[in-house]
GROMACS .gro file of C-alpha atoms in nm:
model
  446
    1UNK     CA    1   1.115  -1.696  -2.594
    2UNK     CA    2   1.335  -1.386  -2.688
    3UNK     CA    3   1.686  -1.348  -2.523
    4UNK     CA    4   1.599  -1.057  -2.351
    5UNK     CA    5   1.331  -1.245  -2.153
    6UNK     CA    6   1.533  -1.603  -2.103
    7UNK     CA    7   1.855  -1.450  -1.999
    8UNK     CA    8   1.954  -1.362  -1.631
    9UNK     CA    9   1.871  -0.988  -1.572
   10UNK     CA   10   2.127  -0.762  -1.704
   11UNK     CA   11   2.169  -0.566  -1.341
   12UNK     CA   12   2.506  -0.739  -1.207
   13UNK     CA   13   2.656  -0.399  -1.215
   14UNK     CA   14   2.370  -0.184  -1.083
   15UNK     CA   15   2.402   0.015  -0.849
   16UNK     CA   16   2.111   0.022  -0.599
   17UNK     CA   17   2.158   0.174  -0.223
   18UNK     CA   18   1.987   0.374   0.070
   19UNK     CA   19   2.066   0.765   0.024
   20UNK     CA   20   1.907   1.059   0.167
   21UNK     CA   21   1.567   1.231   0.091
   22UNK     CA   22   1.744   1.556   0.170
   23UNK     CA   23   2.039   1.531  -0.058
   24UNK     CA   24   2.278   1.454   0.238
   25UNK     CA   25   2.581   1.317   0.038
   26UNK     CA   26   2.653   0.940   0.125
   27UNK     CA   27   2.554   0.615  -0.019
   28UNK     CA   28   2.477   0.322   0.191
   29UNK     CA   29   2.401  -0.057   0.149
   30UNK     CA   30   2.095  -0.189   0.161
   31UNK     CA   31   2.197  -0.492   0.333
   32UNK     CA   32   2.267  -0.241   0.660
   33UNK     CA   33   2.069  -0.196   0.912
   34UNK     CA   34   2.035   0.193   0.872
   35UNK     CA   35   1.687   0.404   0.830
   36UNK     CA   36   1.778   0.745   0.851
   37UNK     CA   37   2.046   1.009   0.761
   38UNK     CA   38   2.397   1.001   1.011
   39UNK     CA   39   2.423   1.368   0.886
   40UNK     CA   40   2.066   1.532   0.900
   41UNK     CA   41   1.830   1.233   1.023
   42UNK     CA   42   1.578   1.285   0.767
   43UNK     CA   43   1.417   0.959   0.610
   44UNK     CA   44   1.667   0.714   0.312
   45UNK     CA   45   1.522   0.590   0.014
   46UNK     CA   46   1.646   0.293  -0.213
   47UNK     CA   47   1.782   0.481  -0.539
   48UNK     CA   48   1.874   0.299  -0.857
   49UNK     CA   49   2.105   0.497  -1.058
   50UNK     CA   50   1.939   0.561  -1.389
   51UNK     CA   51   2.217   0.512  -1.624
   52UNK     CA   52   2.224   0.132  -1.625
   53UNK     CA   53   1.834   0.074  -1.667
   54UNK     CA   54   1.871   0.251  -1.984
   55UNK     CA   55   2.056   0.022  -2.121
   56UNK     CA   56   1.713  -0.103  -2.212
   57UNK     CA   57   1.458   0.070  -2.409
   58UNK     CA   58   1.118   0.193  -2.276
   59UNK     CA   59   0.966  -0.079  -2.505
   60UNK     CA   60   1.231  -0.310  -2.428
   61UNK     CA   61   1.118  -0.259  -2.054
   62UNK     CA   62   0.774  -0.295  -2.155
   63UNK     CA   63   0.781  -0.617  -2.322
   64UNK     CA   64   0.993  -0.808  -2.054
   65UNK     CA   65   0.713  -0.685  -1.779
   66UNK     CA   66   0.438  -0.767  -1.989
   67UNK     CA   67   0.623  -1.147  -2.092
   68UNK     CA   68   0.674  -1.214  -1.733
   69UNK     CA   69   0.330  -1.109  -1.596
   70UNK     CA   70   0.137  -1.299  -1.866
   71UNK     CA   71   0.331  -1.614  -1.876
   72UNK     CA   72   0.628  -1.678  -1.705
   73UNK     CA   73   0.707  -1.934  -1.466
   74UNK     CA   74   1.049  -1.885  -1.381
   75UNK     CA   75   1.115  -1.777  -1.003
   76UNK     CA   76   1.072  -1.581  -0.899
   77UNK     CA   77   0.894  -1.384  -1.178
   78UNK     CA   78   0.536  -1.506  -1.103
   79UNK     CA   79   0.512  -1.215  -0.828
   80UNK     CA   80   0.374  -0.912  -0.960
   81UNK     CA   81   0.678  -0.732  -0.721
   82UNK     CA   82   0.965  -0.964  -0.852
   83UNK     CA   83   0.890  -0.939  -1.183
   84UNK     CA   84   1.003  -0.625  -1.172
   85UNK     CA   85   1.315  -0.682  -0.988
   86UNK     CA   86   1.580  -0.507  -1.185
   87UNK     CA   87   1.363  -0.198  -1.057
   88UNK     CA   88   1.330  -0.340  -0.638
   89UNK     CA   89   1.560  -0.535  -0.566
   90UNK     CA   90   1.842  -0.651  -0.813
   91UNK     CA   91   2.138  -0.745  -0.583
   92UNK     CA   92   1.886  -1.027  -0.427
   93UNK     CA   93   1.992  -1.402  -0.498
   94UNK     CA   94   1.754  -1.602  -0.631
   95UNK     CA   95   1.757  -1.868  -0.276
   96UNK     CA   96   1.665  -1.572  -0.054
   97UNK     CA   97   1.352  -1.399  -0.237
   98UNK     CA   98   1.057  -1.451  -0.037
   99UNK     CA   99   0.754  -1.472  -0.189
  100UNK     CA  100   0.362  -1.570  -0.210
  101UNK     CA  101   0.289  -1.446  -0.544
  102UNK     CA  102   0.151  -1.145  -0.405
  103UNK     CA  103   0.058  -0.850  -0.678
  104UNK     CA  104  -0.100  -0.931  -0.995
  105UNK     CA  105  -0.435  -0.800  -0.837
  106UNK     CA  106  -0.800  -0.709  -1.053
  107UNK     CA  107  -0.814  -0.383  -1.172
  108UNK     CA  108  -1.179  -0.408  -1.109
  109UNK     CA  109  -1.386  -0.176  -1.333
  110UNK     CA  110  -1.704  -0.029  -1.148
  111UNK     CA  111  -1.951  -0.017  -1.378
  112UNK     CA  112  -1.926   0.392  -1.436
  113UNK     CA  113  -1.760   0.532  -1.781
  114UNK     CA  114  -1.393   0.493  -1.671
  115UNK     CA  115  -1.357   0.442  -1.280
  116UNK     CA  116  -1.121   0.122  -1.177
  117UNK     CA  117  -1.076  -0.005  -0.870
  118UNK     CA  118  -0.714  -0.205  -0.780
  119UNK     CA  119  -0.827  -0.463  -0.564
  120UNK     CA  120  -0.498  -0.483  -0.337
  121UNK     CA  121  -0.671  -0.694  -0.073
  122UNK     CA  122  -0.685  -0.966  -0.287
  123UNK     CA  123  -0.294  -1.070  -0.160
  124UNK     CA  124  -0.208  -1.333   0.082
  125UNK     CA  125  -0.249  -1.134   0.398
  126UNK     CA  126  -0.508  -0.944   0.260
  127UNK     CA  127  -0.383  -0.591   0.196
  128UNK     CA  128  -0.173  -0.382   0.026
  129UNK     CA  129   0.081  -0.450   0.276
  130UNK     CA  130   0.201  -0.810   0.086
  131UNK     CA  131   0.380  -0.564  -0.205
  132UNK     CA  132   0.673  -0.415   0.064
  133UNK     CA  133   0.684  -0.728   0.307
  134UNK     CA  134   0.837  -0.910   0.021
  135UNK     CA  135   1.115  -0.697  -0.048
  136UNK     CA  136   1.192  -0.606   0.302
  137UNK     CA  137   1.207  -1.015   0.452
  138UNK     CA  138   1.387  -1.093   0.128
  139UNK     CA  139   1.710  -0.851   0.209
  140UNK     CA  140   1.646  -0.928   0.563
  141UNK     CA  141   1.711  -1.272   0.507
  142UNK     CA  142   2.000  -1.218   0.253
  143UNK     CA  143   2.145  -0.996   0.529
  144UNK     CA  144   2.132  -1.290   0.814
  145UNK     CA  145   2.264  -1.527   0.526
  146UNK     CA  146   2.555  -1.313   0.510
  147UNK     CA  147   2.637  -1.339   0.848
  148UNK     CA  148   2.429  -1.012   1.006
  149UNK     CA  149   2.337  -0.963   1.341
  150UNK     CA  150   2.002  -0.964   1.267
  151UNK     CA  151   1.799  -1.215   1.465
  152UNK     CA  152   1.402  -1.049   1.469
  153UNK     CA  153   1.231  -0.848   1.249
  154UNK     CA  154   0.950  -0.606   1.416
  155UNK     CA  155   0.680  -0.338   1.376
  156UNK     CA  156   0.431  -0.121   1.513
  157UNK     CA  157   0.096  -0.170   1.358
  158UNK     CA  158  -0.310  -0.137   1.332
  159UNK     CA  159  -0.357  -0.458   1.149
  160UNK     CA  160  -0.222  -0.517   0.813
  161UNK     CA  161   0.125  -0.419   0.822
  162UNK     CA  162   0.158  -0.684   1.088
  163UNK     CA  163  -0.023  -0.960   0.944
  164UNK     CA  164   0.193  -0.919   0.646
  165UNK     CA  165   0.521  -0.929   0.831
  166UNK     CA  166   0.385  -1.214   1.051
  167UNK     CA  167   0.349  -1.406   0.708
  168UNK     CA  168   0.649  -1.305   0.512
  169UNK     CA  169   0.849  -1.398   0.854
  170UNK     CA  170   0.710  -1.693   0.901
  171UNK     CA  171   0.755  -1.849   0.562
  172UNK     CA  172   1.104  -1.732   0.575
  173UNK     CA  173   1.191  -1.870   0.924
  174UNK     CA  174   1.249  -1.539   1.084
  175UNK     CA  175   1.128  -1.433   1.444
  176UNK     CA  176   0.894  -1.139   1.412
  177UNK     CA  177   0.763  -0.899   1.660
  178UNK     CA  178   0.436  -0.764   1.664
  179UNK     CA  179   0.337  -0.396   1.842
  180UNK     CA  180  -0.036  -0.364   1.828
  181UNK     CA  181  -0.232  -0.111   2.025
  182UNK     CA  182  -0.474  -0.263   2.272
  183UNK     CA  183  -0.816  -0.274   2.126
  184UNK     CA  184  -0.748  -0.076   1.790
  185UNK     CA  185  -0.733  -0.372   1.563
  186UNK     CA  186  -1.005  -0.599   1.410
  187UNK     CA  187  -1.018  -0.946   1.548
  188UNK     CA  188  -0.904  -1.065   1.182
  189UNK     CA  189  -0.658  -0.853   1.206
  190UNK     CA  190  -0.537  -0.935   1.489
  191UNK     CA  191  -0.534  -1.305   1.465
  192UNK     CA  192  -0.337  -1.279   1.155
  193UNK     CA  193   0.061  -1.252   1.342
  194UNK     CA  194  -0.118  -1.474   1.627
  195UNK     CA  195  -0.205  -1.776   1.351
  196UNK     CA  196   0.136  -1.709   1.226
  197UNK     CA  197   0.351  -1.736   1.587
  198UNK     CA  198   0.442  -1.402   1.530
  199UNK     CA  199   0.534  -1.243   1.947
  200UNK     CA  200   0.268  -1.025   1.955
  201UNK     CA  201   0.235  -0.776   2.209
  202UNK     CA  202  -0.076  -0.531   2.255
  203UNK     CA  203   0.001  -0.202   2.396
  204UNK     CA  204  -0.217  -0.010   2.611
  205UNK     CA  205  -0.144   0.293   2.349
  206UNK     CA  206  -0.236   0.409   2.010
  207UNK     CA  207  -0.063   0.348   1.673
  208UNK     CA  208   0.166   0.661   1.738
  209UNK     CA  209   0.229   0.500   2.067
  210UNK     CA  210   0.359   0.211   1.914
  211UNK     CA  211   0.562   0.332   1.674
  212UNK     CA  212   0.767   0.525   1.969
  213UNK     CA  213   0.833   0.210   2.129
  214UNK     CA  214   0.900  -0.032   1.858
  215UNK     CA  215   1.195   0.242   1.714
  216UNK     CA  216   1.348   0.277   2.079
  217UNK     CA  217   1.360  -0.125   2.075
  218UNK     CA  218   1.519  -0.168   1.699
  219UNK     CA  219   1.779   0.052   1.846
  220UNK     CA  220   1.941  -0.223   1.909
  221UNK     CA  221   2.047  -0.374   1.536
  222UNK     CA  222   1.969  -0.728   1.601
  223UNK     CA  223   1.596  -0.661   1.565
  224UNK     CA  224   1.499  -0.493   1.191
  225UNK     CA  225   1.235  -0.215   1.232
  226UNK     CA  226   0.992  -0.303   0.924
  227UNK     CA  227   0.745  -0.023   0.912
  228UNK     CA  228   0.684   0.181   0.621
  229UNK     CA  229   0.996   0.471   0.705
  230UNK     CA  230   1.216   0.167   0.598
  231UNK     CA  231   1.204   0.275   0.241
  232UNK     CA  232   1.284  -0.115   0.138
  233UNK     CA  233   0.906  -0.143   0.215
  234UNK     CA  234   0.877   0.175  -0.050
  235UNK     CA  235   1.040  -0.078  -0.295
  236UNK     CA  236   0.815  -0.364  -0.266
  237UNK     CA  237   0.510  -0.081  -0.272
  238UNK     CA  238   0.602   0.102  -0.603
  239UNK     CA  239   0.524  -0.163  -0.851
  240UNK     CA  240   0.109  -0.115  -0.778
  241UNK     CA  241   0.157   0.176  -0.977
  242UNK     CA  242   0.365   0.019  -1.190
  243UNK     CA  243   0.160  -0.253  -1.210
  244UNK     CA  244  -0.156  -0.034  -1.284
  245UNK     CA  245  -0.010   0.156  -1.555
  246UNK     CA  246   0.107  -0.219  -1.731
  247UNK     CA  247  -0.294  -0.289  -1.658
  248UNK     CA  248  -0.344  -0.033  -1.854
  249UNK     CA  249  -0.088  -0.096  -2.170
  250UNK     CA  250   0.120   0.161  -2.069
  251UNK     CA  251  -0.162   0.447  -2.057
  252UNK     CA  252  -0.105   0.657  -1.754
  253UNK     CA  253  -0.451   0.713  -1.561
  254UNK     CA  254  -0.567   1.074  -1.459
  255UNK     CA  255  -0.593   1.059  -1.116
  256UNK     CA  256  -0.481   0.770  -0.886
  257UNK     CA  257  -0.652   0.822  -0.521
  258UNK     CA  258  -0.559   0.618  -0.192
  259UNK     CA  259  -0.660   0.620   0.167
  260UNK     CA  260  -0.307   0.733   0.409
  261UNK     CA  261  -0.243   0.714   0.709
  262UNK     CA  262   0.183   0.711   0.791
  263UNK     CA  263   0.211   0.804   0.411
  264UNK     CA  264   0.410   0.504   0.290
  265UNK     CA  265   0.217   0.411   0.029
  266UNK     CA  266   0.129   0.740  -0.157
  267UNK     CA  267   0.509   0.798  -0.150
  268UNK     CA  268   0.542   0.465  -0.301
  269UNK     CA  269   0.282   0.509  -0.592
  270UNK     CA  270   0.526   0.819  -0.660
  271UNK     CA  271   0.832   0.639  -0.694
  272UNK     CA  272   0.734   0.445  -0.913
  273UNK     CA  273   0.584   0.658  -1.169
  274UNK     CA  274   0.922   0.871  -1.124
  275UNK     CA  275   1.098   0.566  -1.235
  276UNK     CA  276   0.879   0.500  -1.520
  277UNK     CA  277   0.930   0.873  -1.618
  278UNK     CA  278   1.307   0.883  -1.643
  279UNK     CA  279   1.288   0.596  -1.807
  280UNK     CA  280   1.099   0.678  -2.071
  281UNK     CA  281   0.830   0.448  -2.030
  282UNK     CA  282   0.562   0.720  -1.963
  283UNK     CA  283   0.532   1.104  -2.071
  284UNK     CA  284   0.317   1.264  -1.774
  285UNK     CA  285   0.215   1.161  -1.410
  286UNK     CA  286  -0.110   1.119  -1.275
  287UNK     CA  287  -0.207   1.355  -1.008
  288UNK     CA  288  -0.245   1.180  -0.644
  289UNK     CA  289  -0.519   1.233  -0.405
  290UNK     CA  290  -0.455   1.093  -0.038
  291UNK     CA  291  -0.751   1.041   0.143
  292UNK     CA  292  -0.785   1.058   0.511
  293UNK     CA  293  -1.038   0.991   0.812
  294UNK     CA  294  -1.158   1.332   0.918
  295UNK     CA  295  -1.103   1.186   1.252
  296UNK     CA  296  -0.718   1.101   1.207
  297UNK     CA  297  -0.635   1.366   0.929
  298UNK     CA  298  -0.282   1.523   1.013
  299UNK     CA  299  -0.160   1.538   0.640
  300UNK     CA  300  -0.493   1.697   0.538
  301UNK     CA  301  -0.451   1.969   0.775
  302UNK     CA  302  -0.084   2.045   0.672
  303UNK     CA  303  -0.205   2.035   0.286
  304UNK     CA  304  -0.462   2.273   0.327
  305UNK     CA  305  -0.171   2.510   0.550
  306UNK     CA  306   0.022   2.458   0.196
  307UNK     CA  307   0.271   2.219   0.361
  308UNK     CA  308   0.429   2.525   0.558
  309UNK     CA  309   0.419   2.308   0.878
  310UNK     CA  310   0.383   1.952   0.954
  311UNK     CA  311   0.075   1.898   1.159
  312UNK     CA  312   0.061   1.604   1.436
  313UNK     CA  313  -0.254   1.555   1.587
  314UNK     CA  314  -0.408   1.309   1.863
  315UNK     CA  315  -0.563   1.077   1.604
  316UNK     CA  316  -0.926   0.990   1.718
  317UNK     CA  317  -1.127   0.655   1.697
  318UNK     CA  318  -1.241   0.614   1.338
  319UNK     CA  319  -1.369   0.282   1.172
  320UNK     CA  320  -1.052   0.302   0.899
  321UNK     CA  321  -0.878   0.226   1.185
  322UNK     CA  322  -0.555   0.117   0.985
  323UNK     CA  323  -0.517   0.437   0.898
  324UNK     CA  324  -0.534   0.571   1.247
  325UNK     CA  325  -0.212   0.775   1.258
  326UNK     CA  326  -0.193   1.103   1.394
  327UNK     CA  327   0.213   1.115   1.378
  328UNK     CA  328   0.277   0.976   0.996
  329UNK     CA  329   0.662   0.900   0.965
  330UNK     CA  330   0.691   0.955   0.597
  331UNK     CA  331   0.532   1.261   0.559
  332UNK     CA  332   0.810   1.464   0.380
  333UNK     CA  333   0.804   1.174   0.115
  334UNK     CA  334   0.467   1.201   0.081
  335UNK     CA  335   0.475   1.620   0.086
  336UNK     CA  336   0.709   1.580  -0.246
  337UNK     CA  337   0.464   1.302  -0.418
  338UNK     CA  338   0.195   1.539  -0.368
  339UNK     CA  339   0.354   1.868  -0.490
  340UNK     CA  340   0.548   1.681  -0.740
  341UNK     CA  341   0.165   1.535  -0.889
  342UNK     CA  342  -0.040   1.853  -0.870
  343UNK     CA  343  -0.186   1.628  -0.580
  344UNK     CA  344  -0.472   1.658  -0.346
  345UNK     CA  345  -0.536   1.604  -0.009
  346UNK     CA  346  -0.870   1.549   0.105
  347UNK     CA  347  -1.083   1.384   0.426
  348UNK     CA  348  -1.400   1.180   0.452
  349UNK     CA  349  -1.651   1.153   0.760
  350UNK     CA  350  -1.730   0.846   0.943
  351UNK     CA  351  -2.077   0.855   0.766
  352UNK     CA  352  -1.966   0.953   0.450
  353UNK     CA  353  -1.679   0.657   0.441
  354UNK     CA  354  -1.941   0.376   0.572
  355UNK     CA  355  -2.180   0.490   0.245
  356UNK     CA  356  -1.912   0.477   0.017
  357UNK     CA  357  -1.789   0.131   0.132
  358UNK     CA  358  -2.165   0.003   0.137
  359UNK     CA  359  -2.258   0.155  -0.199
  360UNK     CA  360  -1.940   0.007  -0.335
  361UNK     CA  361  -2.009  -0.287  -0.229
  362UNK     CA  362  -2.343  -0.319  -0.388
  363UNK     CA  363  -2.138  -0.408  -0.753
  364UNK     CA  364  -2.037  -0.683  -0.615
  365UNK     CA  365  -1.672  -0.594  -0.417
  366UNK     CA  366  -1.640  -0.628  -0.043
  367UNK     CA  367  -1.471  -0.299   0.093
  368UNK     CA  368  -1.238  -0.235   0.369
  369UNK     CA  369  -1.342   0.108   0.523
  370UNK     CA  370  -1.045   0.296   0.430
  371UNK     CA  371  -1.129   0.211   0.050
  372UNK     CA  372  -1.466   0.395   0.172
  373UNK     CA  373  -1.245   0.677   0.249
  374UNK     CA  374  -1.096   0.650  -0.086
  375UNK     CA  375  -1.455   0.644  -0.239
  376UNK     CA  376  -1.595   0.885  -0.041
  377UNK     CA  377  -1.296   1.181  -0.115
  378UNK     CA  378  -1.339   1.051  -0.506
  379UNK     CA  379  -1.741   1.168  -0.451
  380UNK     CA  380  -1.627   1.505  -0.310
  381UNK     CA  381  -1.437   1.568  -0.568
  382UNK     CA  382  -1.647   1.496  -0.830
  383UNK     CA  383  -1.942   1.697  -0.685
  384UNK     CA  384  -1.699   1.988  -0.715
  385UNK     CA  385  -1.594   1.955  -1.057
  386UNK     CA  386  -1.253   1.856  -0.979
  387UNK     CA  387  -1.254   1.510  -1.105
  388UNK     CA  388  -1.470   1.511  -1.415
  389UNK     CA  389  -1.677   1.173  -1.542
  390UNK     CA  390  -1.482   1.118  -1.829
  391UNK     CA  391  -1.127   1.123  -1.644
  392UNK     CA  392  -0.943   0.777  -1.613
  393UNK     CA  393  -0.965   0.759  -1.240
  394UNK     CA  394  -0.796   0.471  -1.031
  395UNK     CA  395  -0.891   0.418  -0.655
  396UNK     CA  396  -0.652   0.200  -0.504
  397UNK     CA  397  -0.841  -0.025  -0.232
  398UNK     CA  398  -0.572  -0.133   0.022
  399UNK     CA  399  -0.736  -0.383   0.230
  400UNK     CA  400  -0.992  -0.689   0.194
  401UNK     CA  401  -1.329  -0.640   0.345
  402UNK     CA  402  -1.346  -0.977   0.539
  403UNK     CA  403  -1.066  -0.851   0.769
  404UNK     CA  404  -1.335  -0.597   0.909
  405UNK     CA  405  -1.688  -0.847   0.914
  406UNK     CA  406  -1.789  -0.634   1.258
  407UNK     CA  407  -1.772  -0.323   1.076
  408UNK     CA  408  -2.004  -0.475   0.800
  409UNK     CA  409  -2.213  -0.635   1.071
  410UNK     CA  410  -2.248  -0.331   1.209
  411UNK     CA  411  -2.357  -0.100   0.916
  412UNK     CA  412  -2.604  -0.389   0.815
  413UNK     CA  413  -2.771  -0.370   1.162
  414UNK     CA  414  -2.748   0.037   1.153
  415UNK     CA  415  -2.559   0.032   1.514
  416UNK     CA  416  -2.272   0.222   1.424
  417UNK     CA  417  -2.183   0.514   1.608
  418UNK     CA  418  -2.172   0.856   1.362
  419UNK     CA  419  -2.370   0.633   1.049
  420UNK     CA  420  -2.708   0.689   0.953
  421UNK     CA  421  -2.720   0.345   0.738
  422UNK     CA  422  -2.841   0.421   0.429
  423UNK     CA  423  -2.819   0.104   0.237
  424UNK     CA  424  -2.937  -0.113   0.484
  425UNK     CA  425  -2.944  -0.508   0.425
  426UNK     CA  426  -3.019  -0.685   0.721
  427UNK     CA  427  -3.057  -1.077   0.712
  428UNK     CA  428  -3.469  -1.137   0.808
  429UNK     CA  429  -3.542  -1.447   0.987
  430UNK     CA  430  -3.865  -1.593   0.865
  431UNK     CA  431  -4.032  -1.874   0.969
  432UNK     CA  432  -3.965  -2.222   0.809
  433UNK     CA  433  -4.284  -2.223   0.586
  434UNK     CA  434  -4.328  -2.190   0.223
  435UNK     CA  435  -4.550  -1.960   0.219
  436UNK     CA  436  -4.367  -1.736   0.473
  437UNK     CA  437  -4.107  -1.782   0.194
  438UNK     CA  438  -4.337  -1.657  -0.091
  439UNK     CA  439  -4.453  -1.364   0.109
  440UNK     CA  440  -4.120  -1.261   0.186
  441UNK     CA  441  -3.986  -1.276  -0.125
  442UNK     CA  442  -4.246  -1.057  -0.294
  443UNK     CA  443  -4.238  -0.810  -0.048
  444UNK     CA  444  -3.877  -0.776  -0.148
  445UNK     CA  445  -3.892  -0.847  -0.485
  446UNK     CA  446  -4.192  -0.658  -0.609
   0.00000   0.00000   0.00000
C-alpha cells in the first residue's frame, strides 16, 4: 500500500467552515449551531478552501478514492461518504464518525445504449437520505463531545429524511425528534423513526407545515434542526455525484436527472462536481434536470418564469409524496446548480410517474415513485430531442421501492386515483389443481 493511501489524511490544517451563499463576509464553525446568515439570513454552506486540497494532484485524488472504495478496510473508509472525507468532513475524529456503510450503491445499467440508474435506495434506511445523515450526526456528536448544549437532534419530514435521522441517532445515542404530517407518509415510512425510538410526532399539517414548526422549536440551540437547509446534510449528499463520476473512471456523464422536492439534493450533486472542477479532477459539468410532481411543482414554475421570482405553492396530494413540498428551503442553492449546469427543470403527471416506475420496474428494479418522476421527465425529454439516445444519461433513484408496497399494490390492482394502469400484473388465484395450473400458465405464456 502506497504512503499516500496508509498515512493519516493530510487535512490537519484545512480549513473547512459554514459561510454565506450570498457572499456575506464571515466564517463560522461547523461545530456551531448556526444555519443561516447573522447579516442577510440567506442559507450557509460548508466551504473548503481550495488551496490545501491541491496539495494533491487530480490523479493523486483519484487513486486514493478509487484505493479506498475498492479495498480498504480502515475506518472509517468503507463508507462511500467517508472515504471522501478530506472533501466532507476533515476536522471529524475518528471516535465520533457515525456510520453504516451507507454509499457505494449499483450504478444499475437499464438495458438501453447508455442510460444508468444510481440505485440510492439501496442504503440502510433506504434512501438517498443515509449520504447527509452521516455527516450531520457525526459533527453533532463531536459537538456534544465537546461539551455543546446540544441534547436532540430534529426534523420535519415525509418519510425518508426521518427514517434516516431516526437511524443515524439511534446508533449514535442521540435523542431525535420526528415532525411528520398526519397521513402523508407511507406506513414503511413511517415505522422507520417509530422502530428506531425516535419521538415522533404527526402533525395535522403538510410538509411545509412542518417545517414551520420544527425551525420555531430548534430556536432553541439545544435541539439541532437536521433538514436539508443545514448544508452539513449538503456535505454528506455531494459525494453521489462524486461517487458516480468515480463509477464511471472519472468520465463525467451528460446529463444527471433527480426527482426535488426542498432542493437539497440537486444543490448537493452541484457541489460536488464544483469541487471536482477546481480541483482538476474533471473538465466540464453535466447539465442537471430536477424533476418534480406536477402536483407539488414550485421550482418548475419559477424555472419556466426564468428564476425572476421564487414561486411557493399549496403543494397537492401526489403519490411521490416525499417530494411533497410546496415551500422548498434551498431553492436559491438549487437556482445556482441549475443556471450554473445549463440545467432543466421539468414536471411529470401522476399517470405519467406511475408508468415510468412500473415500466422501470419490469428490468428487474423496484422503484420508488419519485424515481418515476425522474423517469418520466427523462421520457419527455427525449421525445423532444433534448436528451438524445446516445448521451450518457444518469437518473439518480432516491428511494427503495419497498418503502411504498401500497403504491405498488395499488398500480397492480389499477385502483389508483389519476392512473390508467398500463402494465398491469395482478396476482390470479387459481384453484389448487394441476391442470388449473397448466391452463393458466399457457394462457399466459403462449
Amino acid at each position: 500500500m502506497s504512503s499516500a493511501v496508509a498515512s493519516k489524511p493530510a487535512t490537519d490544517k484545512l480549513t473547512t467552515y459554514f459561510r454565506c451563499i450570498a457572499g456575506c463576509p464571515g466564517k463560522h464553525s461547523i461545530y456551531d449551531v448556526i444555519y443561516n446568515c447573522p447579516i442577510c439570513g440567506s442559507l450557509l454552506e460548508v466551504h473548503h478552501d481550495r488551496e490545501p486540497l491541491k496539495k494533491r494532484s487530480a490523479d493523486e485524488w483519484r487513486s486514493l478514492f478509487a484505493h479506498r472504495a475498492s479495498t480498504s478496510t480502515t475506518w472509517p473508509y468503507g463508507s462511500g461518504v467517508w472515504s471522501m472525507r478530506e472533501w466532507v468532513i476533515p476536522s471529524l475524529k475518528d471516535e465520533n464518525v457515525v456510520s453504516m456503510y451507507e454509499g457505494n450503491s449499483n450504478l444499475f445499467w437499464a438495458g438501453v445504449p447508455d442510460l444508468w440508474i444510481k440505485l440510492c435506495g439501496n442504503s440502510h434506511t433506504g434512501s438517498f437520505k443515509d449520504l447527509g445523515m452521516t455527516a450531520l450526526v457525526s459533527v453533532v456528536k463531536q459537538m456534544m463531545a465537546q461539551g455543546s448544549s446540544v441534547k436532540a437532534v430534529a426534523c420535519a419530514s415525509t418519510g425518508d429524511t426521518s427514517a434516516a435521522l431516526a437511524a443515524y441517532a439511534a446508533y449514535a445515542g442521540i435523542p431525535a425528534i420526528i415532525f411528520l404530517p398526519a397521513g402523508k407518509v407511507s406506513t414503511a415510512q413511517l415505522i422507520q423513526p417509530v422502530s428506531n425510538g425516535a419521538h415522533v410526532l404527526a402533525l395535522d399539517t403538510d410538509f411545509d407545515g412542518c417545517m414551520k414548526i420544527v425551525k420555531e422549536v430548534t430556536k432553541d440551540n439545544s435541539i439541532y434542526l437536521a433538514n436539508s437547509l443545514n448544508s452539513l446534510r449538503i456535505e454528506g449528499q455531494k459525494t453521489v455525484g462524486i461517487e458516480i463520476i468515480r463509477q464511471f473512471d472519472w468520465e463525467v456523464p451528460d446529463w444527471i436527472i433527480i426527482p426535488v422536492g426542498n432542493l437539497g439534493n440537486v444543490s448537493a450533486l452541484y457541489k460536488g462536481f464544483k469541487l471536482m472542477m477546481d480541483l482538476g479532477l474533471i473538465s466540464r459539468m453535466p447539465r442537471l434536470v430536477a424533476a418534480q410532481a406536477a402536483k407539488a411543482s414550485p421550482f418548475y414554475e419559477s424555472f419556466k418564469n426564468g428564476f425572476k421570482e421564487k414561486v411557493v405553492v399549496t403543494a397537492q396530494n401526489t403519490l411521490a409524496n416525499a417530494i411533497r413540498i410546496g415551500d422548498p428551503v434551498s431553492y436559491d442553492k438549487a437556482v445556482k446548480a441549475i443556471t450554473e449546469t445549463n440545467g432543466i427543470v421539468e414536471q411529470a403527471t401522476e399517470n405519467e410517474l406511475a408508468a415510468a416506475a412500473a415500466h422501470a420496474d419490469l428490468t428487474g428494479m423496484f422503484t420508488c415513485p419519485h424515481t418515476g418522476v425522474a423517469l418520466a421527465v427523462l421520457t419527455k425529454l427525449i421525445d423532444r430531442g433534448i436528451v438524445k439516445s446516445s448521451d450518457k444519461t444518469v437518473v439518480i433513484s432516491t428511494a427503495h421501492g419497498l418503502k411504498f408496497t401500497d403504491f405498488k399494490v395499488g398500480y397492480h390492482e389499477s385502483n389508483l386515483e389519476e392512473v390508467t394502469s398500463e402494465f398491469p400484473n395482478p396476482a390470479v388465484q387459481v384453484a389448487a389443481d394441476a391442470d388449473a395450473v397448466k391452463t393458466e400458465i399457457e394462457k399466459r405464456l403462449g
